[in-house]
Short mmCIF file of C-alpha atoms and ligand atoms in Angstrom, two decimals:
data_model
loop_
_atom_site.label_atom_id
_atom_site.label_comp_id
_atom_site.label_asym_id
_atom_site.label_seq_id
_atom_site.Cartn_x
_atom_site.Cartn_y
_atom_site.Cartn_z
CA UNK U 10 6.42 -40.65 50.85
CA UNK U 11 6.40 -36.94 51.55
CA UNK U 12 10.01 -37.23 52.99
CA UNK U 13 11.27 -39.52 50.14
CA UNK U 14 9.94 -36.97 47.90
CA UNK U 15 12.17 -34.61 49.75
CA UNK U 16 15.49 -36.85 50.09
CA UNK U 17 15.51 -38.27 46.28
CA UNK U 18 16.46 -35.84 43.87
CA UNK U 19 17.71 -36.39 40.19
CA UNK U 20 21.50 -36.24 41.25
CA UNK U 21 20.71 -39.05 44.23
CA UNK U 22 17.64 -41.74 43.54
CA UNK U 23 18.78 -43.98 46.16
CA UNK U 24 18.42 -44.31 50.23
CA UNK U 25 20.73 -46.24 52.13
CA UNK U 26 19.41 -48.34 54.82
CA UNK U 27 20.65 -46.63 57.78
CA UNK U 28 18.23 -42.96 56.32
CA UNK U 29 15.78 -45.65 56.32
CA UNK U 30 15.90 -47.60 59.51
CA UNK U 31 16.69 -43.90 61.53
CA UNK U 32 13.68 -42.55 60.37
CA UNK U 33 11.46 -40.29 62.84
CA UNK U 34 8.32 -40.07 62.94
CA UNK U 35 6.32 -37.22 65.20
CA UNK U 36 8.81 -37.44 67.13
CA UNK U 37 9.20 -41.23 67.81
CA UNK U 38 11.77 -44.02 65.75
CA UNK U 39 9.68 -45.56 63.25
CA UNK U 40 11.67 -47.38 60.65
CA UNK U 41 10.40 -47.28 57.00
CA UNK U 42 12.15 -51.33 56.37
CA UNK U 43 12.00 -54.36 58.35
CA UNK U 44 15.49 -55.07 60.22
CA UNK U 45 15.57 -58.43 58.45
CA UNK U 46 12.13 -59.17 57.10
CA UNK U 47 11.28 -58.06 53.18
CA UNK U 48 7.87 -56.96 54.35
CA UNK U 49 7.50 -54.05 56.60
CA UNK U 50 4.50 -53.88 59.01
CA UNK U 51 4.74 -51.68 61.96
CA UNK U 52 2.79 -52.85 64.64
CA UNK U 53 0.51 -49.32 65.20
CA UNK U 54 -0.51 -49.86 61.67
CA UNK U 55 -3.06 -52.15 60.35
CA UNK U 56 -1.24 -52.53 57.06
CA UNK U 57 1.83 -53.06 55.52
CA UNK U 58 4.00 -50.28 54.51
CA UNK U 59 6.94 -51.17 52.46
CA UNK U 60 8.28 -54.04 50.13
CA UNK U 61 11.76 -54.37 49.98
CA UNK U 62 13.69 -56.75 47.13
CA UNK U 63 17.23 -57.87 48.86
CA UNK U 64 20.24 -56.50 45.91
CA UNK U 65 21.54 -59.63 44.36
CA UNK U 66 24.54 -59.00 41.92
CA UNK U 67 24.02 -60.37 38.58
CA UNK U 68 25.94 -63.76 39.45
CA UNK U 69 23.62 -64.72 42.39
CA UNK U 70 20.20 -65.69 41.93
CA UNK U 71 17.63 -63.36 43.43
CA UNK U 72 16.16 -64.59 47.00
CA UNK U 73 12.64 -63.10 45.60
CA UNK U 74 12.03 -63.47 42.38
CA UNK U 75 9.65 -60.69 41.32
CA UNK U 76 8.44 -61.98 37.61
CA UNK U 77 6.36 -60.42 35.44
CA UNK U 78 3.12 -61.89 35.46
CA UNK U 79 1.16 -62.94 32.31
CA UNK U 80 -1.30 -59.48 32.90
CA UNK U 81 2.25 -57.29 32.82
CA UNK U 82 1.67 -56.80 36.60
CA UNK U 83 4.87 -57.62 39.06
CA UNK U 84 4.41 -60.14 41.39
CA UNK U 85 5.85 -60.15 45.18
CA UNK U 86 6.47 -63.10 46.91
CA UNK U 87 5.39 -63.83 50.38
CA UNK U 88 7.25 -64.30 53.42
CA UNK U 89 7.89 -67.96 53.94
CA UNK U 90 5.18 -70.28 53.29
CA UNK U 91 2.44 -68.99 55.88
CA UNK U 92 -0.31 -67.22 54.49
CA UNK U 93 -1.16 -66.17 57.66
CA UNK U 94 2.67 -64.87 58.63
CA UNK U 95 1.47 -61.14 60.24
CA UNK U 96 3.69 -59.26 57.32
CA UNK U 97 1.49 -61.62 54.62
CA UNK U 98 -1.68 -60.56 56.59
CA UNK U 99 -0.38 -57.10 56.48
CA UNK U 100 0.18 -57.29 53.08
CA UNK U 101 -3.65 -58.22 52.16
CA UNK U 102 -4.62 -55.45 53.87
CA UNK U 103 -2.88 -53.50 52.32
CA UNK U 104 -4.87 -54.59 49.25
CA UNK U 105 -8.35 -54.32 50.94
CA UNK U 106 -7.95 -51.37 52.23
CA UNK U 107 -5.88 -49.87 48.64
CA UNK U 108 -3.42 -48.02 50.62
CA UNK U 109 -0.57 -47.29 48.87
CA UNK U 110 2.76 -49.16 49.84
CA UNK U 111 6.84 -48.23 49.20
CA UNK U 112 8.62 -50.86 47.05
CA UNK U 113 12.38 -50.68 48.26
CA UNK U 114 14.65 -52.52 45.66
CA UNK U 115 18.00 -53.20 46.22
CA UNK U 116 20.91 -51.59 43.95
CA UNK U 117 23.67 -52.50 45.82
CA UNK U 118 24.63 -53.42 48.75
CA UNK U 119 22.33 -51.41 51.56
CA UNK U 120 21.24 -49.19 49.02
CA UNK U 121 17.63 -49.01 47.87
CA UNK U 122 15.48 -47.24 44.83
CA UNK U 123 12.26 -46.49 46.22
CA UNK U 124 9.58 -46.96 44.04
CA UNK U 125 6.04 -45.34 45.23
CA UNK U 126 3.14 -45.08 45.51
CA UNK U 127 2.50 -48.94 44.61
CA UNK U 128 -0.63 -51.02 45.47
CA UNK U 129 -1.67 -54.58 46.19
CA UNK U 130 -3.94 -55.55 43.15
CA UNK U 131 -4.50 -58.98 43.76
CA UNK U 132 -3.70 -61.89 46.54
CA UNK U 133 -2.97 -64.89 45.30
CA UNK U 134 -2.13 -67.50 48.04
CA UNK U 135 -2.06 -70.56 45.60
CA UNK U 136 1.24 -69.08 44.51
CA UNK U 137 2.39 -67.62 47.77
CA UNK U 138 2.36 -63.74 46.07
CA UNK U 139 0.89 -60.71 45.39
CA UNK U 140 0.45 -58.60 42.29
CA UNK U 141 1.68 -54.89 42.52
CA UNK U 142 0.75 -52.09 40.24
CA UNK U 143 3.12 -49.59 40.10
CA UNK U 144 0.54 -46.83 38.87
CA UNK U 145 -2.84 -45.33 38.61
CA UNK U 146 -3.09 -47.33 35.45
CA UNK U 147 -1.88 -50.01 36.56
CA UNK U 148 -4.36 -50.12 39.63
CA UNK U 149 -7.19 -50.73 36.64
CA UNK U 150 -5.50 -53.60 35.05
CA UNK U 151 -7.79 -56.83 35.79
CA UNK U 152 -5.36 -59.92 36.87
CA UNK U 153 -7.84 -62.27 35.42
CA UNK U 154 -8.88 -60.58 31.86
CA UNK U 155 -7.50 -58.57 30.21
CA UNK U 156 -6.95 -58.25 26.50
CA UNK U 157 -3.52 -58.04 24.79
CA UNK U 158 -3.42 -54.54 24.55
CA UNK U 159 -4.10 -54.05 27.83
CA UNK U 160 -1.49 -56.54 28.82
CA UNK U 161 1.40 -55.06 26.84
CA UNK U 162 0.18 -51.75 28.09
CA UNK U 163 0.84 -53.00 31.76
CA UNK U 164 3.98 -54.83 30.73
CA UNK U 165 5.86 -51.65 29.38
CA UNK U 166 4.64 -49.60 32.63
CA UNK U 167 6.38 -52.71 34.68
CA UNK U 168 9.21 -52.36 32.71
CA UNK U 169 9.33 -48.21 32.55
CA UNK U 170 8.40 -47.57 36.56
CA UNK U 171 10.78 -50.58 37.98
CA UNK U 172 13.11 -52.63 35.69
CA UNK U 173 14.38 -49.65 33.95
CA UNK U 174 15.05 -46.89 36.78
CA UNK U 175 16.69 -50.14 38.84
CA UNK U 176 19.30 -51.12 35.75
CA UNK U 177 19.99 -47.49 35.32
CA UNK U 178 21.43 -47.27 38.84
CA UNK U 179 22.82 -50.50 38.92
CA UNK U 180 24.82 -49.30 35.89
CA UNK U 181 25.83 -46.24 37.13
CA UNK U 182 27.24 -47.57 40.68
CA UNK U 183 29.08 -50.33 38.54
CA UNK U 184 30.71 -47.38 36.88
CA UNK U 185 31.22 -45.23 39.90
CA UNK U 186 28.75 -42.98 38.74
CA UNK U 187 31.17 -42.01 35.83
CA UNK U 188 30.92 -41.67 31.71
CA UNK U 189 32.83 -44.54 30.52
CA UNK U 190 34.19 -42.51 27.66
CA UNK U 191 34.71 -39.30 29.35
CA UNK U 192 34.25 -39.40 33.10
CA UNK U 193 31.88 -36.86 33.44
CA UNK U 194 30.26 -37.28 36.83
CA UNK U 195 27.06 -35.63 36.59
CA UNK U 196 24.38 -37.75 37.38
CA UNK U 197 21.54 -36.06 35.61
CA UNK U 198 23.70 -36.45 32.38
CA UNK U 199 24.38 -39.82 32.53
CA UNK U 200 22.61 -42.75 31.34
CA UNK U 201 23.01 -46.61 31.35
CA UNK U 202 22.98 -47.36 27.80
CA UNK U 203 22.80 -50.82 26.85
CA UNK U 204 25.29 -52.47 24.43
CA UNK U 205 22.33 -55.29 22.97
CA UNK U 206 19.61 -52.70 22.77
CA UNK U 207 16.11 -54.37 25.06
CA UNK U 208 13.94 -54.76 22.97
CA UNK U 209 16.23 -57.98 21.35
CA UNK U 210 16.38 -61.60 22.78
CA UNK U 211 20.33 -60.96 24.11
CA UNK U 212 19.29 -57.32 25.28
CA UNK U 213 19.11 -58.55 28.79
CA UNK U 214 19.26 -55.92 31.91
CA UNK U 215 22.03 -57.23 33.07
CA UNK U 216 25.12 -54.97 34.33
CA UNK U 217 27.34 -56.59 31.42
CA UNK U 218 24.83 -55.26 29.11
CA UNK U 219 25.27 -52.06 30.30
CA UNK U 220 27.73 -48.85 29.62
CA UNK U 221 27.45 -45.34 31.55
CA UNK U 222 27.40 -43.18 29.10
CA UNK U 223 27.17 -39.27 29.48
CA UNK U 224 23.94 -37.88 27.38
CA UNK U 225 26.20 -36.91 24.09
CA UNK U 226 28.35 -39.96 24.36
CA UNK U 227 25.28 -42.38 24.81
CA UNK U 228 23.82 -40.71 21.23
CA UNK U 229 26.63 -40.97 19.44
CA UNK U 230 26.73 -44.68 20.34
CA UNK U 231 23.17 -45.28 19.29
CA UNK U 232 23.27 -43.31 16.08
CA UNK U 233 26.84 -44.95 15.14
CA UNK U 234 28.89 -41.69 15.20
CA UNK U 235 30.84 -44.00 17.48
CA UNK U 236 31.44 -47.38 18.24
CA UNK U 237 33.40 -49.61 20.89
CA UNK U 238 36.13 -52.32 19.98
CA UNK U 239 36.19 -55.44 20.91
CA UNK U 240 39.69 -54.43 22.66
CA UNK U 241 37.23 -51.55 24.76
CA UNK U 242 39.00 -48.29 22.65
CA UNK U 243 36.63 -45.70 21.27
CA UNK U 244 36.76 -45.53 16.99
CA UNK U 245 35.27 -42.17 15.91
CA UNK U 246 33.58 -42.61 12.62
CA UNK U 247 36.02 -41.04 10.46
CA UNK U 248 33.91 -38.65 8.45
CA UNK U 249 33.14 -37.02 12.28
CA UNK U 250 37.19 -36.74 12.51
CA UNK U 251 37.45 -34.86 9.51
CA UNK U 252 34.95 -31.54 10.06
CA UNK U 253 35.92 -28.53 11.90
CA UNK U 254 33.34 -27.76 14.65
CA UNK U 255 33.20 -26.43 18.17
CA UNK U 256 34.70 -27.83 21.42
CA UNK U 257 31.83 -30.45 21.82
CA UNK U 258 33.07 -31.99 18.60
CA UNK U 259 36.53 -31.47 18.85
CA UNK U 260 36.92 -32.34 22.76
CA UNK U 261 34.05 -34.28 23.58
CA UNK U 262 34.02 -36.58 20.26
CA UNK U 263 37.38 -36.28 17.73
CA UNK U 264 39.49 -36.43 21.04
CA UNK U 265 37.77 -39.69 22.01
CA UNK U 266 39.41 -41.92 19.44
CA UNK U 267 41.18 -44.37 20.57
CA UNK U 268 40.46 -43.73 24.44
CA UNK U 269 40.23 -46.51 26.68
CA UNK U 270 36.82 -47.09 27.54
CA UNK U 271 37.25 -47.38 32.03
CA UNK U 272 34.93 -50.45 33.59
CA UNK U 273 34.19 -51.69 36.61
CA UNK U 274 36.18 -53.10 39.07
CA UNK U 275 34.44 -56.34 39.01
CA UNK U 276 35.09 -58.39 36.72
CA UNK U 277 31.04 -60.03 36.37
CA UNK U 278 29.99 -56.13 35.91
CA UNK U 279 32.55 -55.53 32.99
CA UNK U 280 31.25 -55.39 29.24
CA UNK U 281 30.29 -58.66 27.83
CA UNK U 282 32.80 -59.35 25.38
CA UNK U 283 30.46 -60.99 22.79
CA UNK U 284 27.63 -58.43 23.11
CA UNK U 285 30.31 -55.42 22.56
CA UNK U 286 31.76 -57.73 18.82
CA UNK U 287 28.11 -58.03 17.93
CA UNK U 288 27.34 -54.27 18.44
CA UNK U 289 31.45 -53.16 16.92
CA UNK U 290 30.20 -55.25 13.53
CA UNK U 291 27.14 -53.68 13.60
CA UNK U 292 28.76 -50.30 13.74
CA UNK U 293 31.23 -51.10 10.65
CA UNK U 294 28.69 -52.25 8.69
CA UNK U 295 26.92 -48.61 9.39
CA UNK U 296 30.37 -46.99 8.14
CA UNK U 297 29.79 -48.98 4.65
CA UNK U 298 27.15 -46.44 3.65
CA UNK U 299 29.22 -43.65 4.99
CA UNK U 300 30.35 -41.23 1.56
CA UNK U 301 34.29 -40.61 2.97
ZN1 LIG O 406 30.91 -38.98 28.03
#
């Protein structure tokens, strides 16, 4: 964890495999994931050590699917069927003991966000899964009762610590790591901004959902200074067009009209057509209360 802390940075959140499986430890290979297996448990430790969640692309169905359980805690699904698999023993000691673990999840192909420290909270062999907090807070959250507070609580934690980090840099590799609007390429000013906003029912964390947006760009989109056609050009609201301002508004927003937005190269990753009409009418019925 002390070398992860060391290797991600805010420009590069991911590891790729190979930093992972060449890892050295005093002086002697010790890989941080499993060569095939999901569950990592080395054999001089008595516990298991990472998690790993195999990148699926959004048209595939996950191999694991880690749900949200009904106390806001993720769930991890066994290997196989065997309770008593050595990774599956490894990973209920891991709970007894309350060492922290590494959750590895997969953003593309080979390429990993690790998530850490996370802990085993609960076994539950019935279901062939575990229940992983992903924070101090989390650790305290009872599996078996616990109020709705605490529940939604736990949920938006789940949601904050995993889901949204991993669409973030799903959307940014779909985009090359590029403003959609403006190509900047600095990672610490982009964000994945997301066309049906997540908190609705169609605001789903899928790719198509999704737009890289640079910091300014990704405003102006939420606060309707700008909006996307259905045909993927930038419209400036025209008020915006009219005032004389600095080179932020001149370059970075009165120069965007009419751009072509760029998108991904394939096509399930590209803008969902319906999602970017719903969000374009949205935007023109902002403009109504606009005084030209
Ligand atoms: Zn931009």
């Amino acid at each position: 964890m002390e070398w992860l802390d060391k290797v991600v940075t805010d420009e590069k959140q991911v590891v790729h495999r190979e930093e992972l499986r060449n890892f050295v430890f005093e002086g002697e290979p010790f890989p941080l994931v499993d060569r095939q297996l999901g569950i990592r448990k080395p054999g001089r430790l008595p516990a298991a050590l990472s998690i790993l969640t195999t990148y699926t692309s959004d048209n595939e169905r996950p191999p694991y699917e880690d749900a949200i359980g009904s106390d806001g805690l993720l769930r991890y699904k066994y290997q196989g069927h065997d309770p008593q698999l050595y990774t599956n023993v490894g990973l209920r000691e891991a709970f007894h003991r309350g060492v922290p673990l590494i959750w590895f999840f997969g953003v593309g192909q080979s390429r990993y966000l690790p998530i850490y420290p996370v802990w085993i909270v609960a076994d539950e062999p019935e279901k062939l899964q575990v229940a992983v907090a992903l924070s101090a807070d989390q650790r305290k959250t009872s599996t078996s009762v616990s109020t709705p507070i605490e529940r939604r609580y736990a949920t938006q934690t789940s949601k904050r610590r995993l889901h949204q980090p991993v669409f973030r840099e799903r959307v940014l590799q779909a985009y090359g790591n590029s403003c959609a609007i403006c190509h900047l390429r600095h990672s610490s000013l982009l964000d994945a901004a997301h066309i049906i906003p997540d908190h609705e029912e169609q605001g789903i964390p899928a790719v198509s959902n999704g737009l890289t947006l640079c910091k300014i760009h990704h405003a102006a989109y939420d606060h309707n200074l700008l909006g996307i056609r259905p045909n993927l050009t930038v419209h400036i609201r025209s008020d915006i067009l009219l005032v004389v301002d600095g080179p932020m508004l001149k370059h970075g927003l009165q120069e965007m009209h009419d751009a072509h937005l760029s998108v991904p190269r394939r096509k399930v990753d590209r803008p969902n057509p319906e999602a970017i009409a719903k969000r374009y009418a949205r935007f023109m019925t902002s403009q109504l209360g606009q005084v030209e």
